[in-house]
Amino acid sequence: DAKTTQPPSMDCAEGRAANLPCNHSTISGNEYVYWYRQIHSQGPQYIIHGLKNNETNEMASLIITEDRKSSTLILPHATLRDTAVYYCIVRVAEGGNQFYFGTGTSLTVIP
Amino acid sequence: GAGVSQSPSNKVTEKGKDVELRCDPISGHTALYWYRQSLGQGLEFLIYFQGNSAPDKSGLPSDRFSAERTGGSVSTLTIQRTQQEDSAVYLCASSLLSGTAGNTIYFGEGSWLTVV
């Protein structure tokens, strides 16, 4: 699986959009971008994934650049409960083996 | 149940004792993963089961650690002769493996192990 690079930490004001970047310059054509988050050492929570088109669900939006070498997770209106570590992972959609989570971005939402 | 279920949620054991941690994956999920996370650290992969294939045990830290998956469903992670450095939360996850969402993995809430 391709490796990802994320900033170690970010702050965001409550109510503002949180934009979390991820670089995955070695991504392959059949690899998807997945985002997870982990709050207080609870089990990581799935957020969203996509291949090349932008995706949106009730939690977030995922913007993938045209060359697919980077992406941005957007939390449109950050709340204090969004404070967590966010992981960007590149994976094939089917099969494969273990997920490698990396170190992620620690997002702190500030009141 | 609807999600991945792990038990016990908390376990305190004496150094040198054996412990077993159980994971019930989401019904129908063919892949099962075990991870470990020490306090303030990232997720450390331990072992991966995929259907009837031989498990990927490349992450197990020592021969004191072993895992089984019986009948393609429930899994048990066993730690023998526990040490204090084994103290961590042990996370189980499962996935379908097939379909465009096949590699979306879902985690349980973890089993917190404290070795005293």
Coordinates of N, CA and C in Angstrom, one line a residue:
Chain A
D1 N 0.8 -1.2 0.0 CA 0.0 0.0 0.0 C 0.9 1.2 0.0
A2 N 0.4 2.3 -0.7 CA 1.1 3.5 -0.7 C 1.2 4.2 0.6
K3 N 2.3 4.9 0.8 CA 2.6 5.6 2.1 C 1.9 6.9 2.1
T4 N 1.4 7.4 3.2 CA 0.8 8.7 3.3 C 1.6 9.6 4.3
T5 N 1.5 10.9 4.1 CA 2.1 11.9 4.9 C 1.1 12.9 5.4
Q6 N 1.0 13.1 6.7 CA 0.1 14.1 7.3 C 0.8 15.0 8.3
P7 N 0.3 16.2 8.5 CA 0.9 17.0 9.5 C 0.6 16.4 10.9
P8 N 1.5 16.5 11.8 CA 1.3 15.9 13.1 C 0.1 16.5 13.9
S9 N -0.1 17.8 13.8 CA -1.1 18.4 14.6 C -1.7 19.6 13.9
M10 N -3.0 19.9 14.2 CA -3.6 21.1 13.7 C -4.6 21.6 14.7
D11 N -4.9 22.9 14.7 CA -6.0 23.5 15.5 C -7.1 24.1 14.6
C12 N -8.3 24.1 15.1 CA -9.4 24.7 14.3 C -10.4 25.3 15.3
A13 N -10.9 26.5 14.9 CA -11.9 27.1 15.8 C -13.2 26.4 15.7
E14 N -13.9 26.3 16.8 CA -15.2 25.7 16.8 C -16.1 26.4 15.8
G15 N -16.9 25.6 15.0 CA -17.8 26.2 14.1 C -17.2 26.5 12.7
R16 N -15.9 26.5 12.6 CA -15.2 26.7 11.3 C -15.0 25.4 10.7
A17 N -14.6 25.5 9.4 CA -14.3 24.2 8.7 C -12.9 23.8 9.0
A18 N -12.7 22.5 9.2 CA -11.4 21.9 9.5 C -11.0 21.2 8.2
N19 N -9.8 21.6 7.7 CA -9.3 21.0 6.4 C -8.0 20.3 6.8
L20 N -8.1 18.9 6.7 CA -7.0 18.1 7.0 C -6.3 17.6 5.7
P21 N -5.1 17.9 5.5 CA -4.4 17.5 4.3 C -3.7 16.1 4.4
C22 N -3.5 15.5 3.3 CA -2.8 14.2 3.2 C -2.1 14.1 1.9
N23 N -0.8 13.8 1.9 CA -0.1 13.5 0.7 C 0.1 12.0 0.5
H24 N -0.2 11.6 -0.7 CA 0.0 10.2 -1.1 C 0.5 10.1 -2.5
S25 N 1.7 10.6 -2.7 CA 2.2 10.8 -4.1 C 2.5 9.5 -4.8
T26 N 2.6 8.3 -4.1 CA 2.9 7.1 -4.7 C 1.7 6.2 -4.9
I27 N 0.5 6.8 -4.8 CA -0.8 6.0 -4.9 C -0.9 5.4 -6.3
S28 N -1.4 4.2 -6.3 CA -1.6 3.4 -7.5 C -3.0 3.6 -8.0
G29 N -3.3 3.2 -9.3 CA -4.5 3.5 -9.9 C -5.7 2.8 -9.2
N30 N -5.5 1.7 -8.6 CA -6.6 0.9 -8.0 C -6.7 1.1 -6.5
E31 N -5.9 2.1 -5.9 CA -5.9 2.4 -4.5 C -6.9 3.5 -4.1
Y32 N -7.7 3.3 -3.1 CA -8.6 4.2 -2.6 C -7.9 5.0 -1.4
V33 N -8.5 6.2 -1.1 CA -8.1 7.0 0.0 C -9.1 6.8 1.1
Y34 N -8.7 6.3 2.3 CA -9.6 6.1 3.4 C -9.2 7.1 4.5
W35 N -10.3 7.6 5.2 CA -10.0 8.4 6.4 C -10.7 7.8 7.6
Y36 N -10.0 7.7 8.7 CA -10.5 7.3 10.0 C -10.2 8.3 11.1
R37 N -10.9 8.3 12.2 CA -10.5 9.1 13.3 C -10.6 8.3 14.6
Q38 N -9.8 8.7 15.6 CA -9.8 8.0 16.9 C -9.9 9.1 18.0
I39 N -10.8 8.9 18.8 CA -11.1 9.8 19.9 C -10.7 9.0 21.2
H40 N -9.9 9.6 22.0 CA -9.6 9.1 23.4 C -9.3 7.6 23.4
S41 N -8.5 7.1 22.4 CA -8.1 5.7 22.4 C -9.3 4.8 22.3
Q42 N -10.5 5.3 21.9 CA -11.5 4.4 21.5 C -11.2 3.7 20.2
G43 N -11.9 2.7 19.8 CA -11.7 2.1 18.5 C -11.8 3.2 17.4
P44 N -10.8 3.2 16.4 CA -10.9 4.1 15.3 C -12.3 4.0 14.6
Q45 N -12.7 5.1 14.1 CA -14.1 5.2 13.5 C -13.9 5.6 12.0
Y46 N -14.5 4.8 11.1 CA -14.5 5.1 9.7 C -15.2 6.4 9.4
I47 N -14.6 7.2 8.6 CA -15.2 8.5 8.2 C -15.7 8.4 6.7
I48 N -14.8 8.2 5.8 CA -15.1 8.3 4.4 C -14.0 7.7 3.6
H49 N -14.3 7.3 2.3 CA -13.3 6.9 1.4 C -13.7 7.2 0.0
G50 N -12.7 7.3 -0.9 CA -12.9 7.6 -2.3 C -11.8 7.2 -3.2
L51 N -12.1 7.2 -4.5 CA -11.1 6.8 -5.5 C -10.5 8.0 -6.2
K52 N -11.4 8.7 -6.9 CA -10.9 9.9 -7.6 C -11.9 11.0 -7.6
N53 N -13.2 10.7 -7.5 CA -14.2 11.7 -7.4 C -14.3 12.2 -6.0
N54 N -14.7 13.5 -5.8 CA -14.9 14.0 -4.5 C -16.1 13.3 -3.9
E55 N -16.1 13.0 -2.6 CA -17.1 12.3 -1.9 C -17.6 13.1 -0.7
T56 N -18.9 13.0 -0.4 CA -19.5 13.6 0.8 C -20.4 12.7 1.5
N57 N -20.4 12.7 2.8 CA -21.4 12.0 3.6 C -21.8 12.9 4.7
E58 N -22.5 12.3 5.7 CA -23.0 13.1 6.8 C -21.9 13.5 7.7
M59 N -20.7 12.9 7.6 CA -19.7 13.3 8.5 C -18.7 14.3 7.9
A60 N -18.4 14.2 6.7 CA -17.3 14.9 6.1 C -17.4 14.9 4.6
S61 N -16.5 15.7 4.0 CA -16.2 15.7 2.5 C -14.8 15.3 2.3
L62 N -14.6 14.6 1.2 CA -13.2 14.2 0.8 C -13.0 14.8 -0.6
I63 N -11.9 15.6 -0.7 CA -11.5 16.2 -1.9 C -10.2 15.6 -2.4
I64 N -10.2 15.0 -3.5 CA -9.0 14.3 -4.1 C -8.5 15.1 -5.3
T65 N -7.2 15.4 -5.3 CA -6.7 16.2 -6.5 C -6.8 15.4 -7.7
E66 N -6.8 16.0 -8.9 CA -6.9 15.4 -10.1 C -5.8 14.3 -10.4
D67 N -4.6 14.6 -9.9 CA -3.5 13.6 -10.1 C -3.5 12.6 -9.0
R68 N -4.4 12.7 -8.0 CA -4.6 11.8 -6.9 C -3.4 11.7 -6.0
K69 N -2.5 12.6 -6.1 CA -1.4 12.6 -5.2 C -1.6 13.2 -3.8
S70 N -2.7 13.8 -3.7 CA -3.0 14.4 -2.3 C -4.5 14.5 -2.2
S71 N -5.0 14.6 -1.0 CA -6.4 14.8 -0.7 C -6.6 15.6 0.6
T72 N -7.8 16.1 0.8 CA -8.1 16.9 1.9 C -9.5 16.4 2.5
L73 N -9.5 16.1 3.8 CA -10.7 15.8 4.5 C -11.2 17.1 5.1
I74 N -12.5 17.4 4.8 CA -13.1 18.6 5.3 C -14.2 18.3 6.3
L75 N -14.1 18.8 7.5 CA -15.2 18.8 8.5 C -15.8 20.2 8.4
P76 N -17.0 20.3 7.8 CA -17.5 21.6 7.5 C -17.8 22.6 8.6
H77 N -18.2 22.1 9.8 CA -18.5 22.9 10.9 C -17.9 22.2 12.2
A78 N -16.7 22.4 12.4 CA -16.0 21.6 13.5 C -16.7 21.8 14.9
T79 N -16.9 20.8 15.6 CA -17.3 20.9 17.0 C -16.2 20.4 17.9
L80 N -16.4 20.6 19.2 CA -15.4 20.1 20.2 C -15.3 18.6 20.1
R81 N -16.4 17.9 19.8 CA -16.4 16.5 19.7 C -15.6 15.9 18.5
D82 N -15.2 16.8 17.6 CA -14.4 16.4 16.5 C -12.9 16.4 16.9
T83 N -12.5 16.8 18.1 CA -11.1 16.7 18.5 C -10.7 15.2 18.6
A84 N -9.7 14.9 17.8 CA -9.4 13.5 17.6 C -8.1 13.4 16.8
V85 N -7.6 12.2 16.7 CA -6.5 11.9 15.7 C -7.1 11.4 14.4
Y86 N -6.7 12.0 13.3 CA -7.3 11.7 12.0 C -6.2 10.9 11.2
Y87 N -6.6 9.8 10.7 CA -5.7 9.0 9.9 C -6.1 8.9 8.4
C88 N -5.2 9.1 7.6 CA -5.4 9.0 6.1 C -4.6 7.7 5.7
I89 N -5.3 6.8 5.0 CA -4.8 5.5 4.6 C -5.1 5.3 3.1
V90 N -4.1 4.7 2.4 CA -4.4 4.4 1.0 C -4.4 2.9 0.9
R91 N -5.4 2.4 0.3 CA -5.6 0.9 0.2 C -6.3 0.5 -1.1
V92 N -6.1 -0.7 -1.5 CA -6.9 -1.2 -2.6 C -8.3 -1.5 -2.0
A93 N -9.3 -1.5 -2.8 CA -10.7 -1.6 -2.3 C -11.0 -3.0 -1.9
E94 N -10.4 -4.0 -2.6 CA -10.8 -5.4 -2.3 C -9.5 -6.2 -2.0
G95 N -9.7 -7.1 -1.1 CA -8.5 -8.0 -0.8 C -7.5 -7.2 0.0
G96 N -6.2 -7.6 -0.2 CA -5.1 -7.0 0.5 C -5.0 -7.5 2.0
N97 N -4.1 -6.9 2.7 CA -3.9 -7.4 4.0 C -4.1 -6.3 5.1
Q98 N -3.1 -6.2 6.0 CA -3.3 -5.3 7.1 C -3.3 -3.8 6.7
F99 N -4.1 -3.0 7.4 CA -4.1 -1.6 7.3 C -2.9 -1.1 8.1
Y100 N -2.2 -0.1 7.5 CA -1.1 0.6 8.2 C -1.6 2.0 8.5
F101 N -1.7 2.3 9.8 CA -2.4 3.6 10.2 C -1.5 4.8 10.3
G102 N -0.2 4.6 10.4 CA 0.7 5.8 10.5 C 0.4 6.5 11.8
T103 N 0.9 7.8 11.8 CA 0.8 8.6 13.0 C -0.4 9.6 13.0
G104 N -0.9 9.9 11.8 CA -2.1 10.7 11.8 C -1.9 12.2 12.1
T105 N -3.0 12.9 12.1 CA -3.0 14.3 12.5 C -3.9 14.5 13.7
S106 N -3.3 15.1 14.8 CA -4.1 15.3 16.0 C -4.8 16.7 15.8
L107 N -6.1 16.6 15.7 CA -6.9 17.9 15.5 C -7.4 18.3 16.8
T108 N -7.2 19.5 17.2 CA -7.8 20.1 18.4 C -8.8 21.2 18.0
V109 N -10.0 21.1 18.3 CA -11.0 22.1 18.0 C -11.1 23.0 19.3
I110 N -10.9 24.3 19.0 CA -10.8 25.3 20.1 C -12.1 26.0 20.3
P111 N -12.6 26.1 21.5 CA -13.8 26.9 21.7 C -13.7 28.3 21.3
Chain B
G1 N -24.6 -9.1 17.0 CA -24.8 -7.7 17.1 C -24.4 -6.9 15.9
A2 N -24.6 -5.7 15.9 CA -24.4 -4.9 14.7 C -23.0 -4.5 14.5
G3 N -22.2 -4.4 15.5 CA -20.8 -4.0 15.4 C -19.9 -5.1 15.9
V4 N -18.6 -4.7 15.9 CA -17.6 -5.6 16.4 C -17.6 -5.6 18.0
S5 N -17.7 -6.8 18.5 CA -17.8 -6.9 20.0 C -16.5 -7.5 20.6
Q6 N -16.0 -6.9 21.6 CA -14.8 -7.4 22.3 C -15.1 -7.6 23.8
S7 N -14.4 -8.6 24.3 CA -14.5 -8.9 25.7 C -13.2 -9.5 26.2
P8 N -12.9 -9.2 27.5 CA -13.5 -8.3 28.4 C -13.2 -6.8 28.0
S9 N -13.9 -5.9 28.4 CA -13.6 -4.5 28.1 C -12.4 -4.0 28.9
N10 N -12.3 -4.5 30.1 CA -11.1 -4.2 31.0 C -10.6 -5.5 31.7
K11 N -9.3 -5.6 31.8 CA -8.7 -6.8 32.4 C -7.5 -6.4 33.1
V12 N -7.4 -6.7 34.4 CA -6.2 -6.4 35.2 C -5.7 -7.8 35.6
T13 N -4.4 -8.1 35.3 CA -3.8 -9.4 35.6 C -2.5 -9.2 36.2
E14 N -2.0 -10.2 36.9 CA -0.7 -10.2 37.5 C 0.3 -10.6 36.5
K15 N 1.5 -10.0 36.6 CA 2.6 -10.4 35.7 C 2.8 -11.9 35.8
G16 N 3.0 -12.5 34.6 CA 3.3 -13.9 34.5 C 2.0 -14.8 34.2
K17 N 0.8 -14.2 34.4 CA -0.4 -14.9 34.1 C -0.7 -14.8 32.6
D18 N -1.5 -15.8 32.2 CA -2.0 -15.8 30.8 C -3.3 -15.1 30.7
V19 N -3.6 -14.4 29.6 CA -4.9 -13.8 29.4 C -5.4 -14.1 28.0
E20 N -6.7 -14.2 27.9 CA -7.4 -14.4 26.6 C -8.3 -13.2 26.4
L21 N -8.3 -12.7 25.2 CA -9.1 -11.6 24.7 C -10.0 -12.1 23.6
R22 N -11.3 -11.8 23.6 CA -12.2 -12.3 22.6 C -12.7 -11.2 21.7
C23 N -12.9 -11.6 20.4 CA -13.5 -10.7 19.4 C -14.6 -11.4 18.6
D24 N -15.7 -10.7 18.6 CA -16.8 -11.2 17.7 C -16.9 -10.2 16.6
P25 N -16.6 -10.6 15.3 CA -16.6 -9.6 14.2 C -18.1 -9.4 13.8
I26 N -18.2 -8.4 12.9 CA -19.5 -8.2 12.3 C -19.9 -9.4 11.5
S27 N -21.1 -9.9 11.6 CA -21.6 -11.1 10.9 C -21.4 -11.0 9.4
G28 N -20.8 -12.0 8.9 CA -20.5 -12.0 7.4 C -19.2 -11.5 7.0
H29 N -18.5 -10.8 7.9 CA -17.1 -10.3 7.6 C -16.1 -11.4 7.5
T30 N -15.4 -11.4 6.4 CA -14.4 -12.5 6.3 C -13.0 -12.2 6.8
A31 N -12.7 -10.9 7.0 CA -11.4 -10.5 7.4 C -11.5 -10.0 8.9
L32 N -10.5 -10.4 9.7 CA -10.4 -10.0 11.1 C -9.0 -9.5 11.4
Y33 N -8.9 -8.4 12.1 CA -7.6 -7.8 12.4 C -7.5 -7.6 13.9
W34 N -6.3 -7.8 14.4 CA -6.0 -7.4 15.8 C -4.9 -6.3 15.8
Y35 N -5.1 -5.3 16.6 CA -4.1 -4.2 16.8 C -3.9 -4.0 18.2
R36 N -2.8 -3.4 18.6 CA -2.5 -3.0 19.9 C -2.1 -1.5 20.0
Q37 N -2.5 -0.9 21.0 CA -2.2 0.5 21.2 C -1.8 0.8 22.6
S38 N -0.6 1.1 22.8 CA -0.1 1.5 24.2 C -0.5 3.0 24.4
L39 N -0.5 3.4 25.6 CA -0.9 4.7 26.0 C -0.2 5.8 25.2
G40 N -0.9 6.6 24.5 CA -0.3 7.8 23.8 C 0.5 7.4 22.5
Q41 N 0.3 6.1 22.1 CA 1.0 5.6 20.9 C 0.1 5.4 19.8
G42 N 0.6 5.1 18.6 CA -0.2 4.7 17.5 C -0.6 3.3 17.5
L43 N -1.4 2.9 16.5 CA -1.9 1.5 16.4 C -0.8 0.6 15.8
E44 N -0.6 -0.5 16.5 CA 0.4 -1.4 16.1 C -0.3 -2.7 15.6
F45 N -0.1 -3.1 14.4 CA -0.7 -4.2 13.8 C -0.1 -5.5 14.5
L46 N -1.0 -6.4 14.8 CA -0.6 -7.7 15.4 C -0.8 -8.9 14.4
I47 N -2.0 -9.1 14.0 CA -2.3 -10.3 13.2 C -3.5 -10.0 12.4
Y48 N -3.6 -10.7 11.2 CA -4.7 -10.6 10.3 C -5.2 -11.9 9.8
F49 N -6.5 -12.2 9.8 CA -7.1 -13.4 9.3 C -8.0 -13.0 8.1
Q50 N -7.8 -13.8 7.0 CA -8.6 -13.6 5.8 C -9.2 -14.9 5.4
G51 N -10.4 -15.1 5.7 CA -11.2 -16.3 5.3 C -10.5 -17.5 5.8
N52 N -10.2 -18.4 4.8 CA -9.6 -19.7 5.2 C -8.0 -19.7 4.9
S53 N -7.5 -18.5 4.5 CA -6.1 -18.4 4.2 C -5.3 -18.4 5.5
A54 N -4.0 -18.8 5.4 CA -3.1 -18.7 6.6 C -3.1 -17.3 7.1
P55 N -3.2 -17.1 8.4 CA -3.1 -15.7 8.9 C -1.8 -15.0 8.7
D56 N -1.8 -13.7 8.6 CA -0.6 -12.9 8.6 C -0.2 -12.6 10.0
K57 N 0.8 -13.2 10.5 CA 1.2 -13.1 11.9 C 2.4 -12.2 12.1
S58 N 2.7 -11.4 11.0 CA 4.0 -10.7 11.0 C 4.1 -9.6 12.1
G59 N 3.0 -9.2 12.7 CA 3.0 -8.2 13.7 C 3.1 -8.7 15.1
L60 N 3.0 -9.9 15.3 CA 3.0 -10.4 16.7 C 4.4 -10.2 17.3
P61 N 4.5 -9.5 18.5 CA 5.8 -9.1 19.0 C 6.6 -10.1 19.6
S62 N 6.1 -11.3 20.0 CA 6.9 -12.4 20.5 C 6.1 -13.6 20.5
D63 N 6.7 -14.7 20.8 CA 6.0 -16.0 20.8 C 5.1 -16.2 22.0
R64 N 5.0 -15.2 22.8 CA 4.0 -15.2 23.9 C 2.6 -14.9 23.4
F65 N 2.6 -14.3 22.2 CA 1.3 -13.9 21.6 C 0.9 -14.9 20.6
S66 N -0.4 -15.2 20.6 CA -0.9 -16.1 19.6 C -2.4 -15.7 19.4
A67 N -3.0 -16.1 18.3 CA -4.4 -15.9 18.0 C -5.0 -17.0 17.2
E68 N -6.2 -17.2 17.4 CA -7.0 -18.2 16.7 C -8.3 -17.6 16.2
R69 N -8.8 -18.1 15.1 CA -10.1 -17.7 14.6 C -10.8 -19.0 14.3
T70 N -11.8 -19.3 15.1 CA -12.5 -20.6 14.9 C -13.8 -20.4 14.1
G71 N -14.0 -21.3 13.1 CA -15.2 -21.3 12.3 C -15.3 -20.1 11.5
G72 N -14.2 -19.4 11.2 CA -14.3 -18.2 10.4 C -15.0 -17.0 11.0
S73 N -15.2 -17.1 12.4 CA -15.9 -16.0 13.0 C -15.2 -15.5 14.2
V74 N -15.5 -16.0 15.4 CA -14.9 -15.5 16.6 C -13.4 -15.7 16.7
S75 N -12.7 -14.7 17.2 CA -11.2 -14.8 17.4 C -10.8 -14.6 18.8
T76 N -9.8 -15.3 19.2 CA -9.2 -15.2 20.6 C -7.8 -14.9 20.4
L77 N -7.4 -13.8 21.1 CA -5.9 -13.4 21.2 C -5.5 -13.8 22.6
T78 N -4.4 -14.6 22.6 CA -3.9 -15.1 23.9 C -2.5 -14.6 24.1
I79 N -2.3 -14.1 25.3 CA -1.0 -13.6 25.7 C -0.5 -14.4 26.9
Q80 N 0.6 -15.1 26.7 CA 1.1 -16.0 27.8 C 2.1 -15.3 28.6
R81 N 2.2 -15.6 29.9 CA 3.2 -15.1 30.8 C 3.3 -13.5 30.6
T82 N 2.2 -12.9 30.9 CA 2.1 -11.4 30.6 C 3.2 -10.7 31.3
Q83 N 3.7 -9.6 30.6 CA 4.7 -8.7 31.1 C 4.0 -7.3 31.3
Q84 N 4.7 -6.4 32.0 CA 4.1 -5.1 32.2 C 4.0 -4.3 30.9
E85 N 5.0 -4.6 30.0 CA 4.9 -3.9 28.7 C 3.8 -4.3 27.8
D86 N 3.1 -5.4 28.2 CA 1.9 -5.8 27.4 C 0.7 -4.9 27.7
S87 N 0.8 -4.1 28.7 CA -0.3 -3.3 29.1 C -0.7 -2.3 27.9
A88 N -1.9 -2.4 27.5 CA -2.3 -1.6 26.3 C -3.8 -1.9 26.1
V89 N -4.3 -1.2 25.1 CA -5.7 -1.5 24.6 C -5.5 -2.4 23.4
Y90 N -6.2 -3.5 23.3 CA -6.1 -4.4 22.2 C -7.4 -4.2 21.4
L91 N -7.2 -3.8 20.1 CA -8.4 -3.5 19.3 C -8.5 -4.6 18.2
C92 N -9.8 -4.9 18.0 CA -10.1 -5.9 17.0 C -11.0 -5.2 15.9
A93 N -10.8 -5.6 14.7 CA -11.6 -5.0 13.6 C -11.9 -6.0 12.6
S94 N -13.0 -5.8 11.8 CA -13.3 -6.7 10.7 C -13.7 -6.0 9.5
S95 N -13.7 -6.7 8.3 CA -14.1 -6.1 7.1 C -14.7 -7.2 6.2
L96 N -15.4 -6.8 5.1 CA -16.0 -7.7 4.2 C -15.0 -8.3 3.2
L97 N -14.0 -7.5 2.8 CA -13.0 -7.8 1.8 C -13.4 -7.8 0.4
S98 N -14.7 -7.8 0.1 CA -15.2 -7.8 -1.3 C -16.1 -6.6 -1.5
G99 N -16.1 -6.2 -2.8 CA -16.9 -5.0 -3.1 C -16.2 -3.7 -2.9
T100 N -16.7 -2.7 -3.4 CA -16.0 -1.4 -3.4 C -15.8 -0.9 -2.0
A101 N -16.6 -1.4 -1.1 CA -16.4 -1.0 0.3 C -15.8 -2.1 1.1
G102 N -15.2 -3.1 0.4 CA -14.8 -4.3 1.1 C -13.6 -4.0 2.0
N103 N -12.8 -3.0 1.8 CA -11.7 -2.8 2.7 C -12.0 -1.7 3.7
T104 N -13.2 -1.4 3.9 CA -13.6 -0.5 5.0 C -13.6 -1.4 6.3
I105 N -12.8 -1.1 7.2 CA -12.7 -1.9 8.4 C -13.4 -1.2 9.6
Y106 N -14.0 -2.0 10.4 CA -14.8 -1.5 11.5 C -14.2 -2.0 12.8
F107 N -14.0 -1.1 13.8 CA -13.3 -1.5 15.0 C -14.3 -1.7 16.1
G108 N -13.9 -2.6 17.1 CA -14.6 -2.7 18.3 C -14.0 -1.6 19.3
E109 N -14.6 -1.6 20.5 CA -14.2 -0.6 21.5 C -12.9 -1.0 22.2
G110 N -12.4 -2.2 22.0 CA -11.1 -2.5 22.6 C -11.2 -3.2 23.9
S111 N -10.2 -4.0 24.2 CA -10.0 -4.6 25.6 C -8.8 -3.9 26.2
W112 N -9.0 -3.3 27.3 CA -8.0 -2.6 28.1 C -7.3 -3.6 29.0
L113 N -6.0 -3.8 28.7 CA -5.3 -4.8 29.6 C -4.2 -4.1 30.4
T114 N -4.3 -4.3 31.7 CA -3.3 -3.8 32.6 C -2.6 -4.9 33.3
V115 N -1.3 -5.0 33.2 CA -0.5 -6.0 33.9 C 0.2 -5.4 35.1
V116 N -0.1 -5.9 36.3 CA 0.5 -5.3 37.5 C 1.5 -6.3 38.1

